[in-house]
PDB file of C-alpha atoms in Angstrom:
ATOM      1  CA  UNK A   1     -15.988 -25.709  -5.512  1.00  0.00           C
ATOM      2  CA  UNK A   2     -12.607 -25.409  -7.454  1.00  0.00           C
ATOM      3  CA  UNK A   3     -11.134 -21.800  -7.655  1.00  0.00           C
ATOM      4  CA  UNK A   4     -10.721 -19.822 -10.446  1.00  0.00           C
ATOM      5  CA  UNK A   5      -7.565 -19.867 -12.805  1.00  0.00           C
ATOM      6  CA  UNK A   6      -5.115 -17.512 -11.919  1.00  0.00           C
ATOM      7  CA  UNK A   7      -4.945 -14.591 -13.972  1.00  0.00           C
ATOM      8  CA  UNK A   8      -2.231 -13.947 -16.522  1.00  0.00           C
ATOM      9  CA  UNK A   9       1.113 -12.091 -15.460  1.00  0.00           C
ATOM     10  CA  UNK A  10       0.686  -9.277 -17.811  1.00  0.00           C
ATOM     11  CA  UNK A  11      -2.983  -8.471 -16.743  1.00  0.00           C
ATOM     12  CA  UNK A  12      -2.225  -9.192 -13.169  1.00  0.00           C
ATOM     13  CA  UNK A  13       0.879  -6.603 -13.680  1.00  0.00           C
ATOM     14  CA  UNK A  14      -1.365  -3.799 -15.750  1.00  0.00           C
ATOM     15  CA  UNK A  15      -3.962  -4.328 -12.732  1.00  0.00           C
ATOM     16  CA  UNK A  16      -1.342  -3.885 -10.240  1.00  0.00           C
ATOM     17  CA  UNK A  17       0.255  -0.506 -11.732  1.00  0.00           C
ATOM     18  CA  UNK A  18      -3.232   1.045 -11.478  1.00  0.00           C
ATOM     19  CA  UNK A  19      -3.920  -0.181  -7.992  1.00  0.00           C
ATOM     20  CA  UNK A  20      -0.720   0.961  -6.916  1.00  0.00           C
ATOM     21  CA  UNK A  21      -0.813   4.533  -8.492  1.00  0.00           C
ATOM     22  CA  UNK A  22      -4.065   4.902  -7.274  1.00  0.00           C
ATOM     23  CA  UNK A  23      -3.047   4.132  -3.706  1.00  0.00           C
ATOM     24  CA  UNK A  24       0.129   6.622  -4.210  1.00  0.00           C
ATOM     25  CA  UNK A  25      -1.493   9.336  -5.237  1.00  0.00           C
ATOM     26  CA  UNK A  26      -4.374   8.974  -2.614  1.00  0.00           C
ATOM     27  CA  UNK A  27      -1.733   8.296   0.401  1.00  0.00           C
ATOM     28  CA  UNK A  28       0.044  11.374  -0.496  1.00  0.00           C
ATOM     29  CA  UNK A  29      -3.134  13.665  -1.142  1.00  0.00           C
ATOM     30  CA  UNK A  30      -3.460  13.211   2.416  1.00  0.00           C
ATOM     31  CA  UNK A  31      -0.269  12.836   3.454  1.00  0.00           C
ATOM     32  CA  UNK A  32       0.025  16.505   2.047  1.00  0.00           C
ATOM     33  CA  UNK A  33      -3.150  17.587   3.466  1.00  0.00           C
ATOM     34  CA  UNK A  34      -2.655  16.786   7.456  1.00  0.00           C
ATOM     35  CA  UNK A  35       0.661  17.867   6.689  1.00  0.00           C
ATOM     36  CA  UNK A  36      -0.861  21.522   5.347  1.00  0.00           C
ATOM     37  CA  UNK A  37      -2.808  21.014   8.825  1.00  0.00           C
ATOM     38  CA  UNK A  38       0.408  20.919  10.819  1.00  0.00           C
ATOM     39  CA  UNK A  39       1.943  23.871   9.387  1.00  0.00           C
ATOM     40  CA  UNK A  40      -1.250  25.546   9.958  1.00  0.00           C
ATOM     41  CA  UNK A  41      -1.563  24.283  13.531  1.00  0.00           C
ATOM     42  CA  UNK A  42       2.361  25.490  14.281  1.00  0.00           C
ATOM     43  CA  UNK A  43       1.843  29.098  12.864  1.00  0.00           C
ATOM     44  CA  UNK A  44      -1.254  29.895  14.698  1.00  0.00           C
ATOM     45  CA  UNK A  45       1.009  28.528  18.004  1.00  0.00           C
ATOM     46  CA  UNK A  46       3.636  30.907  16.770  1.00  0.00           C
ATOM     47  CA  UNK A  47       1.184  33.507  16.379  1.00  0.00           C
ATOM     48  CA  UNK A  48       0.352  33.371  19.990  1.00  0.00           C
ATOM     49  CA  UNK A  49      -3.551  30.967  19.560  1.00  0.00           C
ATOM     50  CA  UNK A  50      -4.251  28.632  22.545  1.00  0.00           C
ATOM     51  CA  UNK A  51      -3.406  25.133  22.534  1.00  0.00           C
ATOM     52  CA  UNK A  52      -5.558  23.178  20.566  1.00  0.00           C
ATOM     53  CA  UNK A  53      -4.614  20.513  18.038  1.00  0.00           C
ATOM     54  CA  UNK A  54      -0.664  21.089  18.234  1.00  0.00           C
ATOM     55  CA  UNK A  55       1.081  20.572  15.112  1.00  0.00           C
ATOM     56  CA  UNK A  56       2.935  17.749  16.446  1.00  0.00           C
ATOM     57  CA  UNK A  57      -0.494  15.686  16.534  1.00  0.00           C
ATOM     58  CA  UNK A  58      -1.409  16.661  13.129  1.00  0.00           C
ATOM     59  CA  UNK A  59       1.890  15.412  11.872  1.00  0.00           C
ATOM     60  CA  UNK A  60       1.575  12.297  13.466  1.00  0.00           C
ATOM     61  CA  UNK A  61      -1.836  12.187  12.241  1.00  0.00           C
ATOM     62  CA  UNK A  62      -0.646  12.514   8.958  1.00  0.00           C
ATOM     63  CA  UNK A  63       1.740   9.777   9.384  1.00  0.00           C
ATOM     64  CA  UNK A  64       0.112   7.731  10.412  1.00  0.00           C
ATOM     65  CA  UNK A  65      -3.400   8.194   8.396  1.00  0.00           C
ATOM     66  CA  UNK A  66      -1.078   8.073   5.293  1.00  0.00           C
ATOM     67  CA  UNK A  67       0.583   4.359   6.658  1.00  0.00           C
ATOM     68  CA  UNK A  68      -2.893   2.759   7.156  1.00  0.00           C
ATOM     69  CA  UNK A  69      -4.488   4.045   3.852  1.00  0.00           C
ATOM     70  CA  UNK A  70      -1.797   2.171   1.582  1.00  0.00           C
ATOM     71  CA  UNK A  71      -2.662  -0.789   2.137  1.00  0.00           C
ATOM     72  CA  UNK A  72      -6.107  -0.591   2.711  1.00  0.00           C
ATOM     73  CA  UNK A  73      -6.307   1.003  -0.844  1.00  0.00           C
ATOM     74  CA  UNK A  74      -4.119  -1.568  -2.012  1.00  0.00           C
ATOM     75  CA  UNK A  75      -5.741  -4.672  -0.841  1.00  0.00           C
ATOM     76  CA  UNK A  76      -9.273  -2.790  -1.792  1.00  0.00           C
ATOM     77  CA  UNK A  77      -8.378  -1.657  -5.036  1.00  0.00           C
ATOM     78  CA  UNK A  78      -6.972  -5.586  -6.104  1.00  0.00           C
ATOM     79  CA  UNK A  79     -10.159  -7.613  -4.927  1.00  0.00           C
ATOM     80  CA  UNK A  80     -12.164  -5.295  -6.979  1.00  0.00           C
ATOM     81  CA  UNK A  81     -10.171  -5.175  -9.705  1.00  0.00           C
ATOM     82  CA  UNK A  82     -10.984  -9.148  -9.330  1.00  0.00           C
ATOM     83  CA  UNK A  83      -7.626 -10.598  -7.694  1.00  0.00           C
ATOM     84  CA  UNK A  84      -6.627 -12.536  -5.001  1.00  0.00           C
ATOM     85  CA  UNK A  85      -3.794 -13.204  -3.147  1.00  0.00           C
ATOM     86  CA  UNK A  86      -2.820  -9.348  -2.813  1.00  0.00           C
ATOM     87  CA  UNK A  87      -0.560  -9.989   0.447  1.00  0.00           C
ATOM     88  CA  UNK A  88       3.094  -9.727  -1.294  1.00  0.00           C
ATOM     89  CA  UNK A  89       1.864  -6.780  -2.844  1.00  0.00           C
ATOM     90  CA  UNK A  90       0.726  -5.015  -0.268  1.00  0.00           C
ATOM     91  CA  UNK A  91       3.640  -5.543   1.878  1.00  0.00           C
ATOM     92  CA  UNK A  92       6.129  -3.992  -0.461  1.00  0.00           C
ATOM     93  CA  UNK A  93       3.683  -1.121  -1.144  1.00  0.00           C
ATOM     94  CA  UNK A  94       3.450  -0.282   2.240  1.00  0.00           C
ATOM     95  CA  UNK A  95       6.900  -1.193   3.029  1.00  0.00           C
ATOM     96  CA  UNK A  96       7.793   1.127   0.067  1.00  0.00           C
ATOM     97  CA  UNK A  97       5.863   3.615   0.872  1.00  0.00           C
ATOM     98  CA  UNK A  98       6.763   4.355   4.288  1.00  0.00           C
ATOM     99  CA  UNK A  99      10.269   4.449   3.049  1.00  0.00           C
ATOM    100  CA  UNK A 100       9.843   6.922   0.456  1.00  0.00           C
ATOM    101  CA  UNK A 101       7.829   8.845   3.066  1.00  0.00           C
ATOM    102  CA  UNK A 102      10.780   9.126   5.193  1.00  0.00           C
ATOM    103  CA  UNK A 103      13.004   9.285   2.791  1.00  0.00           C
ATOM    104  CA  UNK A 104      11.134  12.533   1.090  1.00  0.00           C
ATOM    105  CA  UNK A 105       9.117  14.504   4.178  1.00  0.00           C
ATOM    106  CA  UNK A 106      11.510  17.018   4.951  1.00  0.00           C
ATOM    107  CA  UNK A 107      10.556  17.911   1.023  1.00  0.00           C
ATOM    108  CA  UNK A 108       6.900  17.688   2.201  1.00  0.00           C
ATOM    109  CA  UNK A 109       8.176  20.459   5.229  1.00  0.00           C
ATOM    110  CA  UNK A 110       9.275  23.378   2.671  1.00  0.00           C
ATOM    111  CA  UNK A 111       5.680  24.056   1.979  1.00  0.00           C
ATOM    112  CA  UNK A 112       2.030  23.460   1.154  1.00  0.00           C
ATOM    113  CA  UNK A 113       1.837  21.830  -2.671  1.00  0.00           C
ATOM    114  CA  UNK A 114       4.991  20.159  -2.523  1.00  0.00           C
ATOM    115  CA  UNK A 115       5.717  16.459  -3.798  1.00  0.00           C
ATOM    116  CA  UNK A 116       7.407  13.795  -2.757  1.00  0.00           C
ATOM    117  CA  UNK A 117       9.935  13.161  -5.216  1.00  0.00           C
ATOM    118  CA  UNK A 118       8.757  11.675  -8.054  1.00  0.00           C
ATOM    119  CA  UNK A 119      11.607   8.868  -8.682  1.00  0.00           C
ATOM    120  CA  UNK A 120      10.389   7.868  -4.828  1.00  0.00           C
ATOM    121  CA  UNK A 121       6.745   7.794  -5.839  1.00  0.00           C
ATOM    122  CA  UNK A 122       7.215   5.883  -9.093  1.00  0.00           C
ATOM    123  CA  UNK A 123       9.764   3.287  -7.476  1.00  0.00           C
ATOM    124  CA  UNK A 124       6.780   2.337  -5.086  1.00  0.00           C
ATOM    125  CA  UNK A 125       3.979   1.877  -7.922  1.00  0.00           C
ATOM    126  CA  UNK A 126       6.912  -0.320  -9.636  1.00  0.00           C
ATOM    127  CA  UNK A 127       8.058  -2.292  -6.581  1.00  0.00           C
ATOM    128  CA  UNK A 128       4.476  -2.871  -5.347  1.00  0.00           C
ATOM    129  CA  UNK A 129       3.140  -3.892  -9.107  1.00  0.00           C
ATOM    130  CA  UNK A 130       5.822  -6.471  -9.360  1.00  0.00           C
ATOM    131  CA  UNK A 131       5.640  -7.725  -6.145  1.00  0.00           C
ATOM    132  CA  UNK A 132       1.407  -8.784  -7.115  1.00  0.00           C
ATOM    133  CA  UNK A 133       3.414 -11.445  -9.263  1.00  0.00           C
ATOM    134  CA  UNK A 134       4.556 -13.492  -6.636  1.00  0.00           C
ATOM    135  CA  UNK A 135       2.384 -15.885  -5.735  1.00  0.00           C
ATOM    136  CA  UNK A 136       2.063 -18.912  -3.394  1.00  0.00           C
ATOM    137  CA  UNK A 137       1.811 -21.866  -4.656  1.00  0.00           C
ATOM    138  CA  UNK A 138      -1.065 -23.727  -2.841  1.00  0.00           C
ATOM    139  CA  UNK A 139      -0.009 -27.222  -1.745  1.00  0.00           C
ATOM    140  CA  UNK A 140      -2.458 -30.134  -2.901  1.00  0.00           C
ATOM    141  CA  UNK A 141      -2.745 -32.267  -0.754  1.00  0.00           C
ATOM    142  CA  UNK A 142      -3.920 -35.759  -1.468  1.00  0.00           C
ATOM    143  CA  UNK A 143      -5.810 -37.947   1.148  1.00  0.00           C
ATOM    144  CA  UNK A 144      -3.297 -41.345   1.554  1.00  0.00           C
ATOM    145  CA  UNK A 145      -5.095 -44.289  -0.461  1.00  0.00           C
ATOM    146  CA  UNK A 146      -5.037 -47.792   1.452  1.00  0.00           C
ATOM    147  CA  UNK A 147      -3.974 -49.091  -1.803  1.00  0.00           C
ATOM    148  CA  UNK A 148      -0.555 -48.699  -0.624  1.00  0.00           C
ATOM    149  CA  UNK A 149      -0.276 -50.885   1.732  1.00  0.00           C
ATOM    150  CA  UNK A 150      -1.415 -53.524  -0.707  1.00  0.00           C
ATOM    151  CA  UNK A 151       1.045 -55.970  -1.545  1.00  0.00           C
TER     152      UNK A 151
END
């Protein structure tokens, strides 16, 4: 069965800026959510409520829920979109992401409804877009013919 052509640059790059906004703004929807939870969690604790889910859980809940829906969105959102060979591009989206997480949380930390800032977000639906143009070239290999040892 021989694969499919490879799709264009330009559609592969229009696919890839949806995919990758798509998993931005879901990663920090609930990013910003579990991290509502934690402030929640750390004034009823200052309030004098009994331990229960400590705010230091929900952050690293958020953390880490936010890390492991990138790329799942990522890798979902290209193989329906039709694509294959998403790995580049969801390595630099993740990668990207989880620096412009900790580049941007103490933002996140003034306050329910704040954003990460937006040059941070935009830079990873960029970086992660371009990076579902490299591709691997797959190496064809070609069973050896005896006629070569033919004088």
């Amino acid at each position: 069965m021989a694969s499919p052509a490879p799709t264009p640059a330009l559609p592969r790059l229009l696919k890839a800026l949806v995919v990758s906004s798509v998993g931005v703004a879901a990663s920090h929807l609930v990013l910003s959510d579990t991290l509502c939870l934690s402030f929640t969690a750390q004034a009823s604790a200052a309030l004098g409520a009994g331990s229960g889910y400590s705010s230091d859980q929900a952050f690293t809940s958020a953390l880490v829920n936010t890390f492991l829906l990138m790329p799942l969105v990522l890798w979902i959102g290209m193989r329906v979109a039709g694509e294959r060979r998403a790995g580049p591009m969801v390595v630099a989206g993740t990668v990207g992401w989880v620096a412009a997480v900790g580049h941007g949380v103490d933002v996140l930390d003034s306050g329910p409804g704040a954003v990460l800032p937006p040059g941070s977000l935009a830079l990873v639906v960029v970086g992660a877009a371009l990076a579902s143009l490299v591709r691997r070239s797959r190496a064809q290999t070609r069973p050896s013919s005896s006629s070569s040892f033919q004088n």
